PDB file of C-alpha atoms and ligand atoms in Angstrom:
ATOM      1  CA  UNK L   1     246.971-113.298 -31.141  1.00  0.00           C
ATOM      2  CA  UNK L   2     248.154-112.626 -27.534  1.00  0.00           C
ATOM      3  CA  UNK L   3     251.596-112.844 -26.995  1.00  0.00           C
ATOM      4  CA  UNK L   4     253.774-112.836 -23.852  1.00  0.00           C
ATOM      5  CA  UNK L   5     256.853-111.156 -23.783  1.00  0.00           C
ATOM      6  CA  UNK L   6     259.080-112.334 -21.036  1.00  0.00           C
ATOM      7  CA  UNK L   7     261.855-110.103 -20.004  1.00  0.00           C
ATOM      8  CA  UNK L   8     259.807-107.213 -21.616  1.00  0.00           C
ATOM      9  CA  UNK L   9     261.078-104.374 -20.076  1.00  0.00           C
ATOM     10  CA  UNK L  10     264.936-105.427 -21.559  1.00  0.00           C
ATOM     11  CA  UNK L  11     266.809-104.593 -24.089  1.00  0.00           C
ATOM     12  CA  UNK L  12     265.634-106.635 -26.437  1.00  0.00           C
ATOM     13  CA  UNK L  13     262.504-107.249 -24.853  1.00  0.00           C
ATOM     14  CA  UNK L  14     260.749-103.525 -25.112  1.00  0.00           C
ATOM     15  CA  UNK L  15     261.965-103.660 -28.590  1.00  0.00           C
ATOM     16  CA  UNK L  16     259.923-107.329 -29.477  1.00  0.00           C
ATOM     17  CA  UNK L  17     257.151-106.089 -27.132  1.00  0.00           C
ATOM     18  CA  UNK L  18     257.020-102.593 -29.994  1.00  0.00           C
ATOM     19  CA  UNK L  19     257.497-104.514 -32.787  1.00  0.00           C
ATOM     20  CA  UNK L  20     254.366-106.913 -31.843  1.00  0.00           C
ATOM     21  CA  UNK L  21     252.317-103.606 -31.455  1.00  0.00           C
ATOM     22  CA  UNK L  22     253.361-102.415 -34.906  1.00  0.00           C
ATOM     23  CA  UNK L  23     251.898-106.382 -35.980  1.00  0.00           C
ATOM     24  CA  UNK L  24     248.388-105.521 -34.229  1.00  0.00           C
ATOM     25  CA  UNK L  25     249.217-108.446 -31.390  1.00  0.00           C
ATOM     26  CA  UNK L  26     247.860-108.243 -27.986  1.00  0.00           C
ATOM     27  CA  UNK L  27     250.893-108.034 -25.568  1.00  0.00           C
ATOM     28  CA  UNK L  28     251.342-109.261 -22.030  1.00  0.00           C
ATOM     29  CA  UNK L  29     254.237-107.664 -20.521  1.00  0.00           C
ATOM     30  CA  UNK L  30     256.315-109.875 -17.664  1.00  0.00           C
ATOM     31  CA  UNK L  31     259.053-109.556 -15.829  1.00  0.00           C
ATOM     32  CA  UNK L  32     259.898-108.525 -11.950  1.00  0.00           C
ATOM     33  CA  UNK L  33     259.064-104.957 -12.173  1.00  0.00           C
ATOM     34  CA  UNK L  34     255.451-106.009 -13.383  1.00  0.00           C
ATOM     35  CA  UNK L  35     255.260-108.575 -11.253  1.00  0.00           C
ATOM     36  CA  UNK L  36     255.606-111.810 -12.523  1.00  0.00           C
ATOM     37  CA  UNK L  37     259.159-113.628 -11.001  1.00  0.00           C
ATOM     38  CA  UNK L  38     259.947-116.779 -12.749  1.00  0.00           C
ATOM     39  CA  UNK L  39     262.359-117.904 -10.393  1.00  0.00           C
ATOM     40  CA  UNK L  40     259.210-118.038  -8.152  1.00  0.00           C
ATOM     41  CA  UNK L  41     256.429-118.728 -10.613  1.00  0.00           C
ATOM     42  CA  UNK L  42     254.958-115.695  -8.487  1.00  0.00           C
ATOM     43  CA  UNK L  43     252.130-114.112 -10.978  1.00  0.00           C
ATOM     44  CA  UNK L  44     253.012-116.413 -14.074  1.00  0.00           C
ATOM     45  CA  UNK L  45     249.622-118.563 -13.761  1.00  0.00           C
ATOM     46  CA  UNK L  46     247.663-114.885 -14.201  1.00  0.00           C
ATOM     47  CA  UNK L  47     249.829-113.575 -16.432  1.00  0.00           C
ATOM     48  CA  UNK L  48     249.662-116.698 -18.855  1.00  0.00           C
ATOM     49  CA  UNK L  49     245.546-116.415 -19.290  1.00  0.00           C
ATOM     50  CA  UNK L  50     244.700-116.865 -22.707  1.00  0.00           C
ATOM     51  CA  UNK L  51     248.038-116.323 -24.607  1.00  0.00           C
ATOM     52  CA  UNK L  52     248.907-118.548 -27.311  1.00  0.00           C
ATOM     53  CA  UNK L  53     252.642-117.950 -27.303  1.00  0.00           C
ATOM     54  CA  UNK L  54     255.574-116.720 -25.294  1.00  0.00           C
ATOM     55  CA  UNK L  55     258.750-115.298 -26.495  1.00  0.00           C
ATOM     56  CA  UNK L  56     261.675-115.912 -23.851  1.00  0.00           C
ATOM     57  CA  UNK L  57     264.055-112.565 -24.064  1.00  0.00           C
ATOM     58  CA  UNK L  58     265.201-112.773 -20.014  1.00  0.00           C
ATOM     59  CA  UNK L  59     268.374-112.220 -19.407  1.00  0.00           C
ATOM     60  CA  UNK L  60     270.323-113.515 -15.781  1.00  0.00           C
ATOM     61  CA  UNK L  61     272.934-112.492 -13.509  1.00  0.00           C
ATOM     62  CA  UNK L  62     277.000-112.612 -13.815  1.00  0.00           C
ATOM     63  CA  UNK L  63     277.099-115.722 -11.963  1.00  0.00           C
ATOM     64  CA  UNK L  64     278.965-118.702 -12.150  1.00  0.00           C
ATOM     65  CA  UNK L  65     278.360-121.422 -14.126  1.00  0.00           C
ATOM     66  CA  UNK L  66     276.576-123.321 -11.702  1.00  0.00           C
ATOM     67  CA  UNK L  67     274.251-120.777 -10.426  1.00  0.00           C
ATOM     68  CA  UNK L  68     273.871-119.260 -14.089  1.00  0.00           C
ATOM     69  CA  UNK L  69     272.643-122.800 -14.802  1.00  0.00           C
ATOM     70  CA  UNK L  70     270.115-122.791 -11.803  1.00  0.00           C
ATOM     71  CA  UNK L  71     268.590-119.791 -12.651  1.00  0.00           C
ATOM     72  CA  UNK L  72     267.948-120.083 -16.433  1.00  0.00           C
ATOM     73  CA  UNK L  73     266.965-123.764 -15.425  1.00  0.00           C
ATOM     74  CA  UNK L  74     264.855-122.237 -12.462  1.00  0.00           C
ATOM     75  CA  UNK L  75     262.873-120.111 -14.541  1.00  0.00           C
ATOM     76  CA  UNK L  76     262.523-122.078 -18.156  1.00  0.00           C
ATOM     77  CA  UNK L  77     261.124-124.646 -15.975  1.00  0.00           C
ATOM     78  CA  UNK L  78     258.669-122.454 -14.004  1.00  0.00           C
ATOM     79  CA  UNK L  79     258.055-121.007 -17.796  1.00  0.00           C
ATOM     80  CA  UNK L  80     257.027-124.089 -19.481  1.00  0.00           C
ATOM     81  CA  UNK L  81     254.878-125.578 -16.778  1.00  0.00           C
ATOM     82  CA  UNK L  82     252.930-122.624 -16.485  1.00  0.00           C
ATOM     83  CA  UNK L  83     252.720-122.408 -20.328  1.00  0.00           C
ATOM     84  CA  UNK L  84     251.565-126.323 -20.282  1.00  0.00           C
ATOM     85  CA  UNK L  85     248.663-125.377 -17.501  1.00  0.00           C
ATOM     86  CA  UNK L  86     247.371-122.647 -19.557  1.00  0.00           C
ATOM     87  CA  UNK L  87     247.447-124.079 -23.009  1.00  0.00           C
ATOM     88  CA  UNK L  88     250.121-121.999 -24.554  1.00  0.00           C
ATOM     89  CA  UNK L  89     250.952-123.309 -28.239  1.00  0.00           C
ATOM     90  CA  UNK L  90     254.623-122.004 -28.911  1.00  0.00           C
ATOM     91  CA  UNK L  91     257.327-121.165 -26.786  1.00  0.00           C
ATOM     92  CA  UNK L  92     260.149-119.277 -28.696  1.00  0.00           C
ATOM     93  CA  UNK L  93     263.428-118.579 -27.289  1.00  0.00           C
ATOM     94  CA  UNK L  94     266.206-116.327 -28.046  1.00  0.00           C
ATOM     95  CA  UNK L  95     269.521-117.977 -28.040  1.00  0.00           C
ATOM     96  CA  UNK L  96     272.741-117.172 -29.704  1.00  0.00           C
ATOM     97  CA  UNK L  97     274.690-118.463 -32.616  1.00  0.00           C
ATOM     98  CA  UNK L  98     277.636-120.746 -31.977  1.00  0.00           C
ATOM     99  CA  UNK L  99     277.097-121.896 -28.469  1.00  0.00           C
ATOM    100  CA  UNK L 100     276.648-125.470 -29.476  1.00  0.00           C
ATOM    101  CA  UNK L 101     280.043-125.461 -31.258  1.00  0.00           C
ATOM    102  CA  UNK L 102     282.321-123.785 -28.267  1.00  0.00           C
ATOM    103  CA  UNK L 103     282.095-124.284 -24.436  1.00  0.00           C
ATOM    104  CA  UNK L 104     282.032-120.524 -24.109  1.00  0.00           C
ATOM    105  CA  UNK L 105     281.343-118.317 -20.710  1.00  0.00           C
ATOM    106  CA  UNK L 106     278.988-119.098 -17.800  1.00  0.00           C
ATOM    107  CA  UNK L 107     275.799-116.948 -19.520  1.00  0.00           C
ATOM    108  CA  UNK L 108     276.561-119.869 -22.644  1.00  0.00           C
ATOM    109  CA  UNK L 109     275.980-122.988 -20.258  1.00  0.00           C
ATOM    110  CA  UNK L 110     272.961-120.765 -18.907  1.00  0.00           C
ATOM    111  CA  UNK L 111     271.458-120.595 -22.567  1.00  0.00           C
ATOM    112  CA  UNK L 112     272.388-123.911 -23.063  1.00  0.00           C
ATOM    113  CA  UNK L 113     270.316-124.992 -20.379  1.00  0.00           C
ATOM    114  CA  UNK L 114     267.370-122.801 -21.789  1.00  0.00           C
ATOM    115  CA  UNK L 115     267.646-124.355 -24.914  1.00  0.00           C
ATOM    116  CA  UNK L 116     267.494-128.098 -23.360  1.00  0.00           C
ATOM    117  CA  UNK L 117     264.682-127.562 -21.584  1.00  0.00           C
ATOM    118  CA  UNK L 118     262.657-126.242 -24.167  1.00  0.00           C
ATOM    119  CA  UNK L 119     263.940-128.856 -26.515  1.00  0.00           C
ATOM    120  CA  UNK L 120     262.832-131.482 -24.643  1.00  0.00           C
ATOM    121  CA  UNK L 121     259.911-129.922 -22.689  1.00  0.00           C
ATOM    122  CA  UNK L 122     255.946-129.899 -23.198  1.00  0.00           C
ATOM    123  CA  UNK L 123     255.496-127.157 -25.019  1.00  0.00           C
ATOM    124  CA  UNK L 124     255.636-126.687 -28.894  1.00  0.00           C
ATOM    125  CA  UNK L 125     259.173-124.592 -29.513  1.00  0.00           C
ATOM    126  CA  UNK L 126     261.201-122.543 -31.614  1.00  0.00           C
ATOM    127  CA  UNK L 127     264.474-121.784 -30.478  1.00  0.00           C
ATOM    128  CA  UNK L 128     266.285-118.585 -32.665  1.00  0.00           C
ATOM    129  CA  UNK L 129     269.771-118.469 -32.419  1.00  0.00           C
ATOM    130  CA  UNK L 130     271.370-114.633 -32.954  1.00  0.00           C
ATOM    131  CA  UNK L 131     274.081-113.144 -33.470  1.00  0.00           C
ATOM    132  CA  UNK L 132     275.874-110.312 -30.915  1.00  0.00           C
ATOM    133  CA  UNK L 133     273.733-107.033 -31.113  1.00  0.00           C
ATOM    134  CA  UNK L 134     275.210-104.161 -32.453  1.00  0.00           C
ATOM    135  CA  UNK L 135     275.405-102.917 -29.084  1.00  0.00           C
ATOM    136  CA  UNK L 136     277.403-105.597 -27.359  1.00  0.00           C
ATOM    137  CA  UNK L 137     280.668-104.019 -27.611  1.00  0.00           C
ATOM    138  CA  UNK L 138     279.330-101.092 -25.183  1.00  0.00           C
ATOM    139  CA  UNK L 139     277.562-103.519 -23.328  1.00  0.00           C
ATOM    140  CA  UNK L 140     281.032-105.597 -22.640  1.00  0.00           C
ATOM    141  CA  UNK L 141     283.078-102.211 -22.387  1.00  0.00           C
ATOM    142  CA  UNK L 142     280.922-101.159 -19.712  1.00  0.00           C
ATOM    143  CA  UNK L 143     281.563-104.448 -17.727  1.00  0.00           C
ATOM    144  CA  UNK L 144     285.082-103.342 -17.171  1.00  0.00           C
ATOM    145  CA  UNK L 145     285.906 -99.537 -17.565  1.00  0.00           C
ATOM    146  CA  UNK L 146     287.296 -97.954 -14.826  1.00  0.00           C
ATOM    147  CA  UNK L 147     288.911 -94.441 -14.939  1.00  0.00           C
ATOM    148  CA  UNK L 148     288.262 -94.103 -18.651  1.00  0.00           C
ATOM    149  CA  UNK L 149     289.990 -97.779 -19.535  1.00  0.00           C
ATOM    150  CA  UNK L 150     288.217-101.178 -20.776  1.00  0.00           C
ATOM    151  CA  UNK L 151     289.022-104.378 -21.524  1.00  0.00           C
ATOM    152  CA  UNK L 152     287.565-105.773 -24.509  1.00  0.00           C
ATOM    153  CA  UNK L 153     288.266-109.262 -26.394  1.00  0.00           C
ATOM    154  CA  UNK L 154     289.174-109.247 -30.251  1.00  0.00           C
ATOM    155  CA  UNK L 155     286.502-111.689 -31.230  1.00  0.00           C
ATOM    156  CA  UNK L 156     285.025-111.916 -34.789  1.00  0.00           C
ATOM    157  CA  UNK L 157     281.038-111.093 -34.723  1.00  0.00           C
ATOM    158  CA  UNK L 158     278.684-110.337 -37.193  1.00  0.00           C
ATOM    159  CA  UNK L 159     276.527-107.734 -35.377  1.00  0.00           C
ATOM    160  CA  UNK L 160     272.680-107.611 -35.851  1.00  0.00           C
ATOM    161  CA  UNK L 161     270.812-104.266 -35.104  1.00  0.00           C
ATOM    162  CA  UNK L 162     268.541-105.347 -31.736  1.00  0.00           C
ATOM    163  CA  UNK L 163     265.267-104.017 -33.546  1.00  0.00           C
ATOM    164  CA  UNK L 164     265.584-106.591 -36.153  1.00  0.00           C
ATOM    165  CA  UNK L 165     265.635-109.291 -33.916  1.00  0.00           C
ATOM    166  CA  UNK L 166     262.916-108.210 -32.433  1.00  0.00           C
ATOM    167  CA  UNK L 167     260.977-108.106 -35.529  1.00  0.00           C
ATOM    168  CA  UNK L 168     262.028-111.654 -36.347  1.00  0.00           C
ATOM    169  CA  UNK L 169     261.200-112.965 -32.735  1.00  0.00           C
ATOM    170  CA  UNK L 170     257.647-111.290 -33.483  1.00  0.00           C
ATOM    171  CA  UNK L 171     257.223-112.797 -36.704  1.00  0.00           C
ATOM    172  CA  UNK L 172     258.077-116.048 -35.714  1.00  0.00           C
ATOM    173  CA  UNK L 173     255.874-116.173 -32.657  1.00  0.00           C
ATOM    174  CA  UNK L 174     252.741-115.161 -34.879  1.00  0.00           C
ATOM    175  CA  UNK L 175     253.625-118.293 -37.105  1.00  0.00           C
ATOM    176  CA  UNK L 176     253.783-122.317 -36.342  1.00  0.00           C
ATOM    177  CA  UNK L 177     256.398-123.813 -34.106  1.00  0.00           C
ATOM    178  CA  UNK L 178     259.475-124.421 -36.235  1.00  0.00           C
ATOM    179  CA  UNK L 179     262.067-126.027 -33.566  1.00  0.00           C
ATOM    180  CA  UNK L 180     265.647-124.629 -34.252  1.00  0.00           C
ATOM    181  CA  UNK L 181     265.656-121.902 -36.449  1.00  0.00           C
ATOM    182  CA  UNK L 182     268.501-120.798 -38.795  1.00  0.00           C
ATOM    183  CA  UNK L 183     270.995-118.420 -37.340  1.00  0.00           C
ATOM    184  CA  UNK L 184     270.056-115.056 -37.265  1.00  0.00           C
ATOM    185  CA  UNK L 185     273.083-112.568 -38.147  1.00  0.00           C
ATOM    186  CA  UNK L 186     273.921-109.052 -39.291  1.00  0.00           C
ATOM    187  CA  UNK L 187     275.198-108.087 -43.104  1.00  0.00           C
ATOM    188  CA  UNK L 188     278.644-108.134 -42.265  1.00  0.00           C
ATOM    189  CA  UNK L 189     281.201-109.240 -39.732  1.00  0.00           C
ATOM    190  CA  UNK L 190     282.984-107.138 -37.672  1.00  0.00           C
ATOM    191  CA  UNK L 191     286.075-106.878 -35.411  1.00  0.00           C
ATOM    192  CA  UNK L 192     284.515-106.500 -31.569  1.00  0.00           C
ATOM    193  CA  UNK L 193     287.353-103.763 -30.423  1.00  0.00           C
ATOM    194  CA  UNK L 194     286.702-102.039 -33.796  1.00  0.00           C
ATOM    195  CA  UNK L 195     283.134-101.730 -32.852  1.00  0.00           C
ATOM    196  CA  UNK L 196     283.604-100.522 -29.049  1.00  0.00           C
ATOM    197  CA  UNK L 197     286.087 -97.464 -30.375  1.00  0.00           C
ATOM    198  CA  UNK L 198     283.656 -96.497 -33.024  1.00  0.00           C
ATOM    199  CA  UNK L 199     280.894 -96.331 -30.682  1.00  0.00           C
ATOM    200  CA  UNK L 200     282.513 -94.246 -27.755  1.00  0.00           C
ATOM    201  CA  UNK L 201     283.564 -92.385 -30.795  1.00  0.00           C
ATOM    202  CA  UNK L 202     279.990 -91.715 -31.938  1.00  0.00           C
ATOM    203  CA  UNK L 203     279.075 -91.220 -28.659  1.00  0.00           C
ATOM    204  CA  UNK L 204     281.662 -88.930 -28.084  1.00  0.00           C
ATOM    205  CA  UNK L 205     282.979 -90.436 -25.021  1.00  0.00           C
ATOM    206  CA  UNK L 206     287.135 -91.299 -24.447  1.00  0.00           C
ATOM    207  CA  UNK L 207     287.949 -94.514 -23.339  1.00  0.00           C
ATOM    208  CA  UNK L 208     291.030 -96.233 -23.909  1.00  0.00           C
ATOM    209  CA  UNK L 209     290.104 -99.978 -24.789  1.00  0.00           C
ATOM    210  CA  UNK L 210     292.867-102.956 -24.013  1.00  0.00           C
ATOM    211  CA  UNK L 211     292.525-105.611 -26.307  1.00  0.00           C
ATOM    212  CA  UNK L 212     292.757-108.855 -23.803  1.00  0.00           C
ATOM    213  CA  UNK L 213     291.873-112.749 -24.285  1.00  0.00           C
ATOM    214  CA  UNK L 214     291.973-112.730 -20.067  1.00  0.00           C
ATOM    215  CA  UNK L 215     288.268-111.694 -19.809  1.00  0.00           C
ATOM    216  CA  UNK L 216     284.695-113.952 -20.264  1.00  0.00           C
ATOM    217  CA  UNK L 217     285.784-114.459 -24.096  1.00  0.00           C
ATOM    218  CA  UNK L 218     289.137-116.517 -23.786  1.00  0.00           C
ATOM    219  CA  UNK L 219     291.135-117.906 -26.749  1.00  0.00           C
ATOM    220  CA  UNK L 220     288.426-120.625 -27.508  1.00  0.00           C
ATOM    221  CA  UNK L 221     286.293-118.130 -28.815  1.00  0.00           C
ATOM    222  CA  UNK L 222     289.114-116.675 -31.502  1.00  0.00           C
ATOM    223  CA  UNK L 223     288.472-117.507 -35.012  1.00  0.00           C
ATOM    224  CA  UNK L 224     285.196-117.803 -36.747  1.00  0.00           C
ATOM    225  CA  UNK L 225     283.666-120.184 -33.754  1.00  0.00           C
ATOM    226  CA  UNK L 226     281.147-116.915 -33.472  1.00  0.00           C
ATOM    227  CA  UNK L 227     279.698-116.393 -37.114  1.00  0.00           C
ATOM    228  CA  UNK L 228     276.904-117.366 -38.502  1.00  0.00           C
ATOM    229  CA  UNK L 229     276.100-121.082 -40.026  1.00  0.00           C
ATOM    230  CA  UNK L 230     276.068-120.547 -44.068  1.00  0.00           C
ATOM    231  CA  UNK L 231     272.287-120.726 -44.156  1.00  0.00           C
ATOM    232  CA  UNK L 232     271.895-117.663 -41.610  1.00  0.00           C
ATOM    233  CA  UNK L 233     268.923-115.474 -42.028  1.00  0.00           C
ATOM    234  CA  UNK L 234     270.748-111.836 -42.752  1.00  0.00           C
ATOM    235  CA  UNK L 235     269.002-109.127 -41.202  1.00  0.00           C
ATOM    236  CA  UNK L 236     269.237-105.709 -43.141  1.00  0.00           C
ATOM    237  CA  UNK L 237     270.639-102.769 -40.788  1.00  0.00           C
ATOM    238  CA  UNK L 238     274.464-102.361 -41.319  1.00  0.00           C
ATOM    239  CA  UNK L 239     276.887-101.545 -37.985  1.00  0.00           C
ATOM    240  CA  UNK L 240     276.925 -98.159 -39.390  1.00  0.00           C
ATOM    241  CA  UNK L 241     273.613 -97.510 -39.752  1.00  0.00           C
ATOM    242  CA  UNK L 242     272.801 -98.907 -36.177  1.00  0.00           C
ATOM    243  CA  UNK L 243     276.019 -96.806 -35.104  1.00  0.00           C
ATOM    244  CA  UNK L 244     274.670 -93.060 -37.361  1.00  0.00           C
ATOM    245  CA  UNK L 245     271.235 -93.618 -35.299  1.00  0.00           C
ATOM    246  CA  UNK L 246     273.494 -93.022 -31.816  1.00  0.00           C
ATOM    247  CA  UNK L 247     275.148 -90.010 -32.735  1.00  0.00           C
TER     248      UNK L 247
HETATM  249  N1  NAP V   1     273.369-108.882 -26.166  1.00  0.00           N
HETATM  250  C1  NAP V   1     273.608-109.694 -27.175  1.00  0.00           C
HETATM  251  O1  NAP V   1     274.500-109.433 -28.000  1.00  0.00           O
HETATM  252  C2  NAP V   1     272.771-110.964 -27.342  1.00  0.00           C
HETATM  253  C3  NAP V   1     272.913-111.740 -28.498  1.00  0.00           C
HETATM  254  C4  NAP V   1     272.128-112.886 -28.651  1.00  0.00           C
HETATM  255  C5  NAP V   1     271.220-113.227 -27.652  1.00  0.00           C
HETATM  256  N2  NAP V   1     271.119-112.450 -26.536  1.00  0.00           N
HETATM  257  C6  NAP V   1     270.173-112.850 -25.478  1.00  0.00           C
HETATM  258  O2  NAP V   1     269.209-111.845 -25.295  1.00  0.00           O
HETATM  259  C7  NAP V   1     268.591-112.076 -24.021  1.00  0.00           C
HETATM  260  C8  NAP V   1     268.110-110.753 -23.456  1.00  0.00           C
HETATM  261  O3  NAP V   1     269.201-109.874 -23.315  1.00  0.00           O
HETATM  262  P1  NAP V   1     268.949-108.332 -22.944  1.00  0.00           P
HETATM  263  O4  NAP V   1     270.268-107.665 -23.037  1.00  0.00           O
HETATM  264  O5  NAP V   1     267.786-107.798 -23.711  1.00  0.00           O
HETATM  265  O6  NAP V   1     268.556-108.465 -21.394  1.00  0.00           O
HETATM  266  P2  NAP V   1     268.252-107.294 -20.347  1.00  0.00           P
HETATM  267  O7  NAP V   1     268.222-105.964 -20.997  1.00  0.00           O
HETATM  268  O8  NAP V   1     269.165-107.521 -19.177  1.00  0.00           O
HETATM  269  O9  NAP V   1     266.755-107.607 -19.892  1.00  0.00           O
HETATM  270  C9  NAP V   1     266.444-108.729 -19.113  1.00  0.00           C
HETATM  271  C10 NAP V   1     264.929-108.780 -18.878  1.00  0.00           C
HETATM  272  O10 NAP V   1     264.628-109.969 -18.109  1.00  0.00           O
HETATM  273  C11 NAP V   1     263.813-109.587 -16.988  1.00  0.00           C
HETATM  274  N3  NAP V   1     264.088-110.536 -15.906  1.00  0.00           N
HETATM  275  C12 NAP V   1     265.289-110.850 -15.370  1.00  0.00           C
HETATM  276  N4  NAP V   1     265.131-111.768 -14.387  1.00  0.00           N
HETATM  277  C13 NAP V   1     263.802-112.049 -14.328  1.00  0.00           C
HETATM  278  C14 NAP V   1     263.011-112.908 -13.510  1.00  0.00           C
HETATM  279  N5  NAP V   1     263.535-113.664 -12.538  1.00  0.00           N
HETATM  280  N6  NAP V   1     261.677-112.927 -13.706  1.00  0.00           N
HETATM  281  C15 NAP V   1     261.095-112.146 -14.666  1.00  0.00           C
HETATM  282  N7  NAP V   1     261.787-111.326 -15.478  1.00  0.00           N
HETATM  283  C16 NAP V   1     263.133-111.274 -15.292  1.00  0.00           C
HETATM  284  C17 NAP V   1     264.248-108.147 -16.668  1.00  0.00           C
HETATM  285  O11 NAP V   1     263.285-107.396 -16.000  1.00  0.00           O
HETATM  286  P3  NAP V   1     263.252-107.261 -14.363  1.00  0.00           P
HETATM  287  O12 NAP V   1     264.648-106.902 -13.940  1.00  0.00           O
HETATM  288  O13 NAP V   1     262.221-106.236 -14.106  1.00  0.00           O
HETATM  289  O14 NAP V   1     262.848-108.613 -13.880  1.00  0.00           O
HETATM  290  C18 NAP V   1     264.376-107.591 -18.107  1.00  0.00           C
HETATM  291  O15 NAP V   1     263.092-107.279 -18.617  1.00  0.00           O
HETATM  292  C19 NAP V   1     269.648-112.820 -23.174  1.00  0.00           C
HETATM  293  O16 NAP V   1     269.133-114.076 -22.792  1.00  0.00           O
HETATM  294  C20 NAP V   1     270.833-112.991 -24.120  1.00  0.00           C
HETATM  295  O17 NAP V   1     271.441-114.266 -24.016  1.00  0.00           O
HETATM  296  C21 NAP V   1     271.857-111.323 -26.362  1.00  0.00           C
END
């Protein structure tokens, strides 16, 4: 099959765009750097040519609501029209797990839009809720440190290791269109400021973390308004097995 990874030079996105090698796919790499804007639409006609399905991994800026909901609303529309010009038979998007049950930050009513779209657009969909990566408490660390001190939120997450994402979104995009797909979580949940001092601590850097509700995750998103639904699809790599790899 020929598969279009969008956002493939990401995070998550060079990891889907390996794990669809590994499957024997044929890949078609987009994102600005190649290219292809979806903002614009610029290079998304040529880039679509003969794929059969597109997996959505783009990420968008630290804006406000509003403008976080232009641009994911920008570009899933550009997406799917393209996608409905050149035939493609499955769009699957990565979302994440709980942000139909809590209003949440601006990047939530981004994904929300995402999801809407594709829920109610042309183009045969499966939409895969995750779970925070195993690397999101660096990632939200890093948001804030300044002179060796970060603010981080005390929210209950169970972490999933990036690659296995990946290899669901690969597997999924090889099969039929499935809609909304079960949750997809980590083995175990975990305490967000637990994670972000044992990764500077197996990365061996110092930084003194302040535990703080006054960031993007306020109080609404205390409790277990993050975990998984009961029916979550567990993928196998532990927090510390993710965390031994970045020693
Ligand atoms: N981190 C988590 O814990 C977590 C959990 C669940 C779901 N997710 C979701 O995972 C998704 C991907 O996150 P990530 O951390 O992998 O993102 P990332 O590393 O920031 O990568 C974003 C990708 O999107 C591309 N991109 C951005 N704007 C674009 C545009 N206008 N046109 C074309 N390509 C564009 C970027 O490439 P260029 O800059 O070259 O364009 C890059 O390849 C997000 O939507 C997030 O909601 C994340």
């Amino acid at each position: 099959m020929r598969i279009a990874v969008a956002g493939a030079t990401g995070n998550i996105g060079a990891l889907t765009v390996a794990a669809l090698g590994r499957d024997g796919q044929d890949v078609v790499r987009i994102s600005r750097s190649l290219g292809v804007d979806l903002t614009t639409g610029d290079g998304l006609d040529e880039a679509l040519a003969d794929v059969d399905a597109v997996i959505d991994v783009t990420n968008g800026p630290a804006a406000d609501r509003a403008e976080t909901v232009a641009y994911f609303g920008a570009a899933t529309r550009n997406m799917l029209a393209a996608e409905e010009r050149a035939g493609v038979r499955h769009h699957v998007l990565l979302s994440i797990a709980g942000i139909d049950r809590i209003e949440g930050n601006a990047h939530y009513a981004g994904k929300r839009e995402q999801e809407r779209l594709v829920a109610t657009g042309p183009v045969p969909w499966t939409i895969v809720p995750a779970t925070q990566f195993h690397d999101f408490a660096a990632t939200v660390t890093s948001w804030t440190e300044r002179d060796g001190v970060a603010t981080i939120a005390p929210l209950l997450v169970q972490p999933v290791a990036p690659a296995d994402v990946a290899d669901v979104l690969a597997e999924i995009a090889a099969g039929e269109p499935r809609g909304r797909h079960v949750d997809v979580a980590g083995p175990e949940p975990q305490d967000l400021v637990d994670m972000a001092r044992r990764t500077n601590e197996a990365r061996g850097r110092a930084v003194k973390l302040v535990p703080t509700w006054s960031t993007v995750f306020g109080p609404a998103m205390a409790g277990d308004v993050l975990l998984p639904g009961d029916d979550a699809r567990i993928a196998p790599t532990t927090f510390d097995e993710w965390l031994a790899e970045q020693r």
